Amino acid sequence: MSADAEDAGRRTTAGSGGTEPSADAGVGAGPDAGSGAGVGHGASAGAGPRGADAGTGAGAVAGDWPLWEVFVRSRRGLSHVHAGSLHAPDAAMALRNARDLYTRRQEGVSVWVVPSTAVTASSPDEKDPFFAPAADKPYRHPTFYELPEGVRNL
Amino acid sequence: MSAAPDPATADLATAGALALGDDALVLSHRLAEWTGHAPVLEEDVALANIALDLLGQARTLLSLVGDEDELAFLREERAFRNVQLVEQPNGDFAHTIARQLYFSVYQELLYGQLAAGGEAAPLAPLAAKAVKEVAYHRDHAEQWTLRLGDGTETSHARMRAGLDGLWRYTGELFRPVEGLAVDWAALEAAWLETVGGVLERATLTLPEGPRATGWSAGAGRAGVHTEPFGRMLAEMQHLHRSHPGASW
């Protein structure tokens, strides 16, 4: 990826004049940085350094593209639910790929995409401290409330 | 074969539907050729989605003309009324994106005009539904044009080559089609402005060279097609012709 990123950096530098090559290197460094450029793409098209990864579409394979986690809100009132993941060169394309891959049968009213590297996950080694059943701690369970009739998504 | 209606005798109301339906059908087939071959899996699905949208439009439009299967699978090459742009082979990915940009901008503007025609226009309901789909197709092509044009030296050169190679087929888009109440001059002006704007943001420029004049490009609406179209039709039609009435 770094070679492509440098290529893209040169191209962008040549096109826009004042861009520092080091800034482009930063964009290419990780999915997070790439996503920033992608988000701003529509507003500042043609001005700043576009996600350096973006230029690799013609020759790259998906392995060069960062991974994104997709969250879909299936209807109003519900929260976004993790639907899966995908590869995309930047955030704007990730959103479009998510639309094509995960909402093509009208499943959603809203989609989020998040760089997978931004997810901090619990470790399997910490299973017991984190997730040991708390069945002997009844005060933790909200069983002392009457659930109003007709509430389905509490 | 004899059951297929002769487009030459189709009345004006169906001539427009036949032209637009053939555009959608042929481009749908070209895009479907990418299935399993796109640069990445995500793009494979995106192109197939666009192809399916177009196939749905084609089915609706051709059903206004006659039996959709007979029209799609039993017509000879000279009976198709699609523009030559949509029958051009896929080439590399940038070439396909260039074709998508040219055509989806055209289709979005054209459907927009038809949808605004109100109930007097027979195709207005279909156009109003399809214009939303096509807006997404245009967005897809636009996003990729920006990334390829303003990407690497290689992607820029490939995008440039795709745009230049297909440019001579764009003049035909704005030749009036019988039966369609469209302001073609306004359509062309809006098309040039939109495509030019996208290309400028992508550090590209509109190609130079003849579009409507010149040698031969632009007779697709009259049934004259380019050489690759015959081979595409052979592949598209051979199953139905070999096994008439086959279903699955």
Tab-separated table of C-alpha atoms in Angstrom:
chain	number	residue	atom	x	y	z
A	1	MET	CA	0.000	0.000	0.000
A	2	SER	CA	2.794	2.422	0.797
A	3	ALA	CA	4.049	2.464	-2.772
A	4	ASP	CA	0.581	3.252	-4.064
A	5	ALA	CA	0.118	5.874	-1.430
A	6	GLU	CA	3.277	7.603	-2.544
A	7	ASP	CA	2.096	7.456	-6.112
A	8	ALA	CA	-1.180	9.018	-5.166
A	9	GLY	CA	0.658	11.608	-3.154
A	10	ARG	CA	2.705	12.674	-6.123
A	11	ARG	CA	-0.333	12.858	-8.305
A	12	THR	CA	-2.270	14.939	-5.798
A	13	THR	CA	0.690	17.154	-5.163
A	14	ALA	CA	1.092	17.782	-8.843
A	15	GLY	CA	-2.581	18.600	-9.193
A	16	SER	CA	-3.130	20.924	-6.291
A	17	GLY	CA	0.213	22.626	-5.961
A	18	GLY	CA	0.748	23.190	-2.299
A	19	THR	CA	0.236	19.808	-0.687
A	20	GLU	CA	3.086	18.576	1.452
A	21	PRO	CA	4.111	15.028	0.578
A	22	SER	CA	4.317	14.234	4.268
A	23	ALA	CA	0.626	14.961	4.629
A	24	ASP	CA	-0.129	12.407	1.972
A	25	ALA	CA	2.024	9.847	3.680
A	26	GLY	CA	-0.080	10.368	6.766
A	27	VAL	CA	-3.273	9.808	4.834
A	28	GLY	CA	-1.956	6.548	3.520
A	29	ALA	CA	-0.782	5.346	6.877
A	30	GLY	CA	-3.999	3.901	8.203
A	31	PRO	CA	-7.671	3.447	7.593
A	32	ASP	CA	-8.574	6.153	10.086
A	33	ALA	CA	-6.674	8.832	8.264
A	34	GLY	CA	-7.994	7.616	4.945
A	35	SER	CA	-11.530	7.830	6.193
A	36	GLY	CA	-11.124	11.448	7.177
A	37	ALA	CA	-10.188	12.397	3.671
A	38	GLY	CA	-13.063	10.354	2.299
A	39	VAL	CA	-15.666	11.975	4.489
A	40	GLY	CA	-14.674	15.436	3.430
A	41	HIS	CA	-14.493	14.422	-0.161
A	42	GLY	CA	-17.829	15.715	-1.351
A	43	ALA	CA	-17.382	19.154	0.121
A	44	SER	CA	-13.769	19.780	-0.766
A	45	ALA	CA	-13.497	17.811	-3.963
A	46	GLY	CA	-10.382	18.540	-5.883
A	47	ALA	CA	-8.796	20.680	-3.207
A	48	GLY	CA	-6.989	18.639	-0.613
A	49	PRO	CA	-5.354	15.265	-0.600
A	50	ARG	CA	-7.962	12.677	-1.339
A	51	GLY	CA	-7.655	9.373	0.469
A	52	ALA	CA	-4.440	8.082	-0.939
A	53	ASP	CA	-5.865	4.589	-1.052
A	54	ALA	CA	-8.547	5.769	-3.412
A	55	GLY	CA	-6.319	5.808	-6.417
A	56	THR	CA	-5.440	2.163	-6.270
A	57	GLY	CA	-8.772	0.933	-7.593
A	58	ALA	CA	-7.514	0.050	-11.019
A	59	GLY	CA	-4.750	-2.277	-9.973
A	60	ALA	CA	-5.282	-3.054	-6.320
A	61	VAL	CA	-6.943	-5.980	-4.660
A	62	ALA	CA	-9.270	-5.703	-1.716
A	63	GLY	CA	-6.430	-6.718	0.581
A	64	ASP	CA	-4.957	-3.257	0.123
A	65	TRP	CA	-8.143	-1.571	1.219
A	66	PRO	CA	-9.022	-1.046	4.861
A	67	LEU	CA	-11.775	-3.046	6.480
A	68	TRP	CA	-14.982	-1.361	7.651
A	69	GLU	CA	-17.653	-2.525	10.039
A	70	VAL	CA	-21.228	-1.877	8.924
A	71	PHE	CA	-24.110	-0.987	11.225
A	72	VAL	CA	-27.659	-0.837	9.896
A	73	ARG	CA	-30.724	0.635	11.570
A	74	SER	CA	-33.541	-1.475	10.241
A	75	ARG	CA	-36.325	0.931	11.183
A	76	ARG	CA	-36.964	4.025	13.185
A	77	GLY	CA	-36.901	3.572	16.920
A	78	LEU	CA	-34.369	0.756	16.858
A	79	SER	CA	-30.645	1.118	17.297
A	80	HIS	CA	-28.020	0.409	14.688
A	81	VAL	CA	-27.071	-3.262	14.624
A	82	HIS	CA	-23.827	-4.726	13.344
A	83	ALA	CA	-24.539	-6.242	9.952
A	84	GLY	CA	-21.096	-7.298	8.768
A	85	SER	CA	-17.940	-5.890	7.290
A	86	LEU	CA	-16.509	-4.944	3.921
A	87	HIS	CA	-13.472	-3.490	2.177
A	88	ALA	CA	-13.462	0.004	0.726
A	89	PRO	CA	-10.834	2.603	-0.160
A	90	ASP	CA	-12.430	5.341	1.939
A	91	ALA	CA	-15.481	6.170	4.026
A	92	ALA	CA	-17.628	7.478	1.188
A	93	MET	CA	-17.141	4.302	-0.835
A	94	ALA	CA	-17.595	2.171	2.270
A	95	LEU	CA	-21.010	3.728	2.792
A	96	ARG	CA	-21.997	2.992	-0.790
A	97	ASN	CA	-20.684	-0.558	-0.636
A	98	ALA	CA	-22.625	-1.035	2.592
A	99	ARG	CA	-25.777	0.121	0.859
A	100	ASP	CA	-25.223	-2.390	-1.920
A	101	LEU	CA	-24.205	-5.291	0.297
A	102	TYR	CA	-26.440	-4.937	3.332
A	103	THR	CA	-29.539	-2.868	2.500
A	104	ARG	CA	-30.479	-3.859	-1.014
A	105	ARG	CA	-33.792	-5.344	0.064
A	106	GLN	CA	-35.007	-2.285	1.954
A	107	GLU	CA	-33.640	-3.484	5.280
A	108	GLY	CA	-32.500	-0.129	6.506
A	109	VAL	CA	-33.274	3.512	7.135
A	110	SER	CA	-29.745	4.445	8.216
A	111	VAL	CA	-26.250	3.016	7.788
A	112	TRP	CA	-23.029	3.624	9.703
A	113	VAL	CA	-19.579	2.517	8.611
A	114	VAL	CA	-16.709	2.460	11.086
A	115	PRO	CA	-13.044	1.630	10.417
A	116	SER	CA	-12.456	-1.813	11.879
A	117	THR	CA	-9.238	-0.550	13.423
A	118	ALA	CA	-11.320	1.854	15.507
A	119	VAL	CA	-12.998	-1.050	17.269
A	120	THR	CA	-11.461	-2.080	20.588
A	121	ALA	CA	-12.567	-5.592	21.408
A	122	SER	CA	-12.560	-7.539	24.637
A	123	SER	CA	-10.026	-10.323	24.808
A	124	PRO	CA	-11.043	-13.991	25.054
A	125	ASP	CA	-8.475	-14.291	27.875
A	126	GLU	CA	-10.552	-11.945	29.986
A	127	LYS	CA	-13.692	-13.968	29.538
A	128	ASP	CA	-14.194	-14.755	33.197
A	129	PRO	CA	-13.665	-11.319	34.717
A	130	PHE	CA	-15.733	-9.760	31.977
A	131	PHE	CA	-18.548	-12.164	31.440
A	132	ALA	CA	-18.899	-14.529	34.371
A	133	PRO	CA	-22.628	-15.128	34.876
A	134	ALA	CA	-24.139	-12.870	37.494
A	135	ALA	CA	-27.148	-15.061	38.157
A	136	ASP	CA	-26.465	-14.902	41.893
A	137	LYS	CA	-26.740	-11.110	41.833
A	138	PRO	CA	-30.460	-10.623	41.404
A	139	TYR	CA	-30.148	-6.905	42.072
A	140	ARG	CA	-28.492	-6.593	38.681
A	141	HIS	CA	-31.479	-7.922	36.805
A	142	PRO	CA	-34.330	-5.540	36.021
A	143	THR	CA	-36.959	-8.023	37.081
A	144	PHE	CA	-38.716	-5.804	39.602
A	145	TYR	CA	-40.518	-3.701	37.003
A	146	GLU	CA	-43.856	-4.242	35.341
A	147	LEU	CA	-43.337	-4.145	31.587
A	148	PRO	CA	-46.046	-1.961	30.045
A	149	GLU	CA	-48.189	-3.724	27.514
A	150	GLY	CA	-47.293	-3.097	23.896
A	151	VAL	CA	-43.625	-2.347	24.558
A	152	ARG	CA	-41.677	-4.746	22.420
A	153	ASN	CA	-38.255	-3.248	22.070
A	154	LEU	CA	-37.220	-2.458	25.637
B	1	MET	CA	-39.448	-15.333	-34.675
B	2	SER	CA	-42.377	-14.193	-36.728
B	3	ALA	CA	-44.212	-13.268	-33.533
B	4	ALA	CA	-41.706	-10.555	-32.718
B	5	PRO	CA	-43.211	-7.202	-33.667
B	6	ASP	CA	-41.419	-5.305	-36.357
B	7	PRO	CA	-40.130	-2.078	-34.760
B	8	ALA	CA	-40.542	-0.279	-38.039
B	9	THR	CA	-44.284	-0.618	-37.789
B	10	ALA	CA	-44.577	-0.029	-34.070
B	11	ASP	CA	-46.488	3.133	-33.435
B	12	LEU	CA	-44.966	6.237	-31.960
B	13	ALA	CA	-46.093	5.543	-28.435
B	14	THR	CA	-44.058	2.364	-28.296
B	15	ALA	CA	-41.071	3.594	-30.305
B	16	GLY	CA	-39.821	5.598	-27.352
B	17	ALA	CA	-40.317	2.714	-24.951
B	18	LEU	CA	-38.444	0.404	-27.322
B	19	ALA	CA	-35.460	2.744	-27.587
B	20	LEU	CA	-35.170	3.285	-23.836
B	21	GLY	CA	-35.901	-0.364	-23.082
B	22	ASP	CA	-33.150	-1.529	-25.424
B	23	ASP	CA	-30.713	0.934	-23.841
B	24	ALA	CA	-31.452	-0.504	-20.416
B	25	LEU	CA	-31.420	-4.134	-21.561
B	26	VAL	CA	-28.133	-3.952	-23.432
B	27	LEU	CA	-26.300	-1.989	-20.738
B	28	SER	CA	-27.681	-4.376	-18.140
B	29	HIS	CA	-26.148	-7.287	-20.008
B	30	ARG	CA	-22.803	-5.544	-20.400
B	31	LEU	CA	-22.654	-4.766	-16.670
B	32	ALA	CA	-23.695	-8.305	-15.811
B	33	GLU	CA	-20.603	-9.493	-17.689
B	34	TRP	CA	-18.570	-8.085	-14.784
B	35	THR	CA	-20.140	-10.543	-12.360
B	36	GLY	CA	-17.338	-12.684	-11.022
B	37	HIS	CA	-14.726	-10.515	-12.724
B	38	ALA	CA	-14.878	-7.150	-10.952
B	39	PRO	CA	-11.698	-5.874	-9.262
B	40	VAL	CA	-13.142	-6.500	-5.796
B	41	LEU	CA	-16.104	-8.392	-4.404
B	42	GLU	CA	-17.837	-5.219	-3.241
B	43	GLU	CA	-17.670	-3.768	-6.740
B	44	ASP	CA	-18.908	-7.042	-8.188
B	45	VAL	CA	-22.090	-6.632	-6.161
B	46	ALA	CA	-22.406	-2.925	-6.918
B	47	LEU	CA	-22.233	-3.474	-10.683
B	48	ALA	CA	-24.638	-6.410	-10.489
B	49	ASN	CA	-27.080	-4.242	-8.526
B	50	ILE	CA	-26.958	-1.584	-11.218
B	51	ALA	CA	-27.429	-4.243	-13.876
B	52	LEU	CA	-30.501	-5.565	-12.087
B	53	ASP	CA	-31.985	-2.079	-11.776
B	54	LEU	CA	-31.561	-1.629	-15.513
B	55	LEU	CA	-33.027	-5.054	-16.230
B	56	GLY	CA	-36.108	-4.112	-14.244
B	57	GLN	CA	-36.487	-0.931	-16.266
B	58	ALA	CA	-36.013	-2.877	-19.486
B	59	ARG	CA	-38.704	-5.387	-18.551
B	60	THR	CA	-41.225	-2.639	-17.813
B	61	LEU	CA	-40.406	-0.702	-20.972
B	62	LEU	CA	-40.341	-3.684	-23.322
B	63	SER	CA	-43.610	-4.966	-21.872
B	64	LEU	CA	-45.189	-1.762	-23.187
B	65	VAL	CA	-44.025	-2.752	-26.656
B	66	GLY	CA	-44.790	-6.460	-26.738
B	67	ASP	CA	-43.677	-9.751	-25.211
B	68	GLU	CA	-40.509	-8.943	-23.298
B	69	ASP	CA	-38.871	-12.336	-23.871
B	70	GLU	CA	-39.503	-12.300	-27.592
B	71	LEU	CA	-38.181	-8.780	-27.830
B	72	ALA	CA	-35.052	-9.552	-25.839
B	73	PHE	CA	-34.189	-12.986	-27.160
B	74	LEU	CA	-35.649	-13.342	-30.633
B	75	ARG	CA	-34.881	-10.068	-32.353
B	76	GLU	CA	-32.067	-9.723	-34.842
B	77	GLU	CA	-29.315	-7.206	-34.318
B	78	ARG	CA	-30.773	-4.701	-36.763
B	79	ALA	CA	-34.069	-4.582	-34.849
B	80	PHE	CA	-32.470	-3.275	-31.648
B	81	ARG	CA	-32.846	0.463	-31.094
B	82	ASN	CA	-30.294	1.075	-28.331
B	83	VAL	CA	-27.609	3.728	-28.688
B	84	GLN	CA	-24.200	2.416	-29.643
B	85	LEU	CA	-22.672	3.676	-26.394
B	86	VAL	CA	-24.304	1.016	-24.227
B	87	GLU	CA	-23.241	-1.898	-26.439
B	88	GLN	CA	-19.536	-1.030	-26.241
B	89	PRO	CA	-17.450	-3.747	-24.562
B	90	ASN	CA	-16.529	-3.284	-20.929
B	91	GLY	CA	-12.791	-2.830	-21.423
B	92	ASP	CA	-10.998	-2.246	-18.148
B	93	PHE	CA	-12.755	-0.970	-15.053
B	94	ALA	CA	-12.061	2.687	-15.881
B	95	HIS	CA	-13.516	2.152	-19.355
B	96	THR	CA	-16.700	0.778	-17.818
B	97	ILE	CA	-16.857	3.689	-15.383
B	98	ALA	CA	-16.489	6.157	-18.258
B	99	ARG	CA	-19.393	4.469	-20.054
B	100	GLN	CA	-21.404	4.525	-16.837
B	101	LEU	CA	-20.712	8.216	-16.298
B	102	TYR	CA	-21.713	9.188	-19.824
B	103	PHE	CA	-24.841	7.082	-19.825
B	104	SER	CA	-26.146	7.440	-16.289
B	105	VAL	CA	-25.948	11.234	-16.407
B	106	TYR	CA	-27.864	11.091	-19.693
B	107	GLN	CA	-30.419	8.656	-18.349
B	108	GLU	CA	-30.980	10.615	-15.150
B	109	LEU	CA	-31.613	13.840	-17.063
B	110	LEU	CA	-33.783	12.088	-19.636
B	111	TYR	CA	-35.941	10.309	-17.065
B	112	GLY	CA	-36.145	13.549	-15.119
B	113	GLN	CA	-37.637	15.305	-18.121
B	114	LEU	CA	-40.039	12.453	-18.816
B	115	ALA	CA	-41.138	12.325	-15.182
B	116	ALA	CA	-41.824	16.053	-15.251
B	117	GLY	CA	-44.011	15.572	-18.298
B	118	GLY	CA	-46.963	14.708	-16.100
B	119	GLU	CA	-49.718	12.283	-16.868
B	120	ALA	CA	-49.789	13.249	-20.515
B	121	ALA	CA	-46.476	11.470	-20.947
B	122	PRO	CA	-47.055	7.711	-21.092
B	123	LEU	CA	-43.649	6.929	-19.628
B	124	ALA	CA	-43.878	9.420	-16.747
B	125	PRO	CA	-44.719	6.906	-13.974
B	126	LEU	CA	-41.897	4.595	-14.985
B	127	ALA	CA	-39.481	7.503	-15.320
B	128	ALA	CA	-40.391	8.852	-11.900
B	129	LYS	CA	-39.547	5.496	-10.323
B	130	ALA	CA	-36.444	4.824	-12.380
B	131	VAL	CA	-34.889	8.254	-11.907
B	132	LYS	CA	-34.176	7.427	-8.266
B	133	GLU	CA	-32.344	4.261	-9.246
B	134	VAL	CA	-30.418	6.059	-11.937
B	135	ALA	CA	-29.391	8.811	-9.518
B	136	TYR	CA	-27.565	6.131	-7.571
B	137	HIS	CA	-25.952	4.788	-10.752
B	138	ARG	CA	-24.752	8.277	-11.548
B	139	ASP	CA	-23.396	8.704	-8.044
B	140	HIS	CA	-21.520	5.402	-8.329
B	141	ALA	CA	-19.940	6.444	-11.623
B	142	GLU	CA	-19.166	9.901	-10.275
B	143	GLN	CA	-17.457	8.585	-7.134
B	144	TRP	CA	-15.253	6.267	-9.163
B	145	THR	CA	-14.470	8.915	-11.760
B	146	LEU	CA	-13.203	11.197	-8.991
B	147	ARG	CA	-11.059	8.473	-7.473
B	148	LEU	CA	-9.627	7.154	-10.721
B	149	GLY	CA	-9.081	10.582	-12.252
B	150	ASP	CA	-7.480	12.040	-9.129
B	151	GLY	CA	-5.788	8.812	-8.068
B	152	THR	CA	-2.527	7.436	-9.387
B	153	GLU	CA	-0.825	8.145	-12.700
B	154	THR	CA	-2.065	4.783	-13.955
B	155	SER	CA	-5.677	5.236	-12.892
B	156	HIS	CA	-5.715	8.760	-14.333
B	157	ALA	CA	-4.378	7.516	-17.671
B	158	ARG	CA	-6.889	4.669	-17.801
B	159	MET	CA	-9.800	6.958	-16.971
B	160	ARG	CA	-8.592	9.375	-19.631
B	161	ALA	CA	-8.410	6.581	-22.190
B	162	GLY	CA	-11.905	5.369	-21.344
B	163	LEU	CA	-13.414	8.828	-21.642
B	164	ASP	CA	-11.637	9.529	-24.929
B	165	GLY	CA	-12.450	6.160	-26.453
B	166	LEU	CA	-16.178	6.455	-25.816
B	167	TRP	CA	-16.539	10.143	-26.591
B	168	ARG	CA	-17.547	9.640	-30.215
B	169	TYR	CA	-20.563	7.598	-29.124
B	170	THR	CA	-22.019	10.396	-26.990
B	171	GLY	CA	-23.351	12.568	-29.811
B	172	GLU	CA	-26.008	10.007	-30.615
B	173	LEU	CA	-27.524	10.326	-27.158
B	174	PHE	CA	-29.109	13.641	-28.092
B	175	ARG	CA	-30.659	12.764	-31.417
B	176	PRO	CA	-34.422	13.072	-31.009
B	177	VAL	CA	-36.299	9.820	-30.475
B	178	GLU	CA	-39.738	9.501	-31.969
B	179	GLY	CA	-42.457	9.405	-29.376
B	180	LEU	CA	-40.469	11.029	-26.567
B	181	ALA	CA	-41.449	14.572	-25.591
B	182	VAL	CA	-37.998	15.745	-24.589
B	183	ASP	CA	-36.151	19.023	-25.036
B	184	TRP	CA	-33.035	17.454	-26.552
B	185	ALA	CA	-31.030	20.677	-26.780
B	186	ALA	CA	-31.571	21.397	-23.099
B	187	LEU	CA	-30.755	17.779	-22.315
B	188	GLU	CA	-27.435	18.009	-24.120
B	189	ALA	CA	-26.522	21.307	-22.469
B	190	ALA	CA	-27.269	19.921	-19.025
B	191	TRP	CA	-25.346	16.738	-19.819
B	192	LEU	CA	-22.252	18.642	-20.921
B	193	GLU	CA	-22.396	20.787	-17.816
B	194	THR	CA	-22.811	17.838	-15.441
B	195	VAL	CA	-20.204	15.585	-17.024
B	196	GLY	CA	-17.814	18.498	-17.421
B	197	GLY	CA	-18.234	19.398	-13.756
B	198	VAL	CA	-17.471	15.869	-12.589
B	199	LEU	CA	-14.429	15.629	-14.838
B	200	GLU	CA	-13.087	18.958	-13.627
B	201	ARG	CA	-13.283	17.785	-10.008
B	202	ALA	CA	-11.548	14.588	-11.078
B	203	THR	CA	-8.634	16.595	-12.597
B	204	LEU	CA	-9.855	15.556	-16.046
B	205	THR	CA	-11.363	17.482	-18.934
B	206	LEU	CA	-14.067	16.801	-21.469
B	207	PRO	CA	-12.530	14.980	-24.441
B	208	GLU	CA	-12.120	16.811	-27.694
B	209	GLY	CA	-13.088	15.574	-31.089
B	210	PRO	CA	-16.251	14.933	-33.049
B	211	ARG	CA	-19.306	13.466	-31.382
B	212	ALA	CA	-22.343	13.710	-33.596
B	213	THR	CA	-20.559	14.325	-36.854
B	214	GLY	CA	-17.720	12.347	-38.299
B	215	TRP	CA	-17.793	8.885	-39.682
B	216	SER	CA	-20.436	6.480	-38.502
B	217	ALA	CA	-20.972	6.402	-34.752
B	218	GLY	CA	-24.503	7.186	-33.845
B	219	ALA	CA	-26.877	5.077	-35.870
B	220	GLY	CA	-27.873	2.688	-33.088
B	221	ARG	CA	-31.362	4.162	-32.890
B	222	ALA	CA	-31.759	3.277	-36.566
B	223	GLY	CA	-30.677	-0.322	-35.978
B	224	VAL	CA	-27.073	0.001	-37.126
B	225	HIS	CA	-24.766	-1.383	-34.465
B	226	THR	CA	-21.081	-1.844	-33.886
B	227	GLU	CA	-19.325	-5.146	-34.446
B	228	PRO	CA	-19.050	-6.267	-30.791
B	229	PHE	CA	-22.838	-6.038	-30.380
B	230	GLY	CA	-23.436	-9.096	-32.570
B	231	ARG	CA	-21.252	-11.259	-30.363
B	232	MET	CA	-22.926	-9.924	-27.243
B	233	LEU	CA	-26.347	-10.752	-28.662
B	234	ALA	CA	-25.234	-14.254	-29.606
B	235	GLU	CA	-24.279	-14.920	-26.009
B	236	MET	CA	-27.371	-13.235	-24.609
B	237	GLN	CA	-29.808	-15.034	-26.907
B	238	HIS	CA	-28.318	-18.455	-27.520
B	239	LEU	CA	-29.951	-20.207	-24.552
B	240	HIS	CA	-33.435	-19.005	-25.384
B	241	ARG	CA	-32.959	-19.785	-29.063
B	242	SER	CA	-31.509	-23.236	-28.363
B	243	HIS	CA	-34.185	-24.162	-25.842
B	244	PRO	CA	-37.329	-22.206	-26.665
B	245	GLY	CA	-39.550	-21.731	-23.655
B	246	ALA	CA	-36.935	-23.014	-21.222
B	247	SER	CA	-37.502	-21.931	-17.651
B	248	TRP	CA	-35.716	-22.517	-14.360
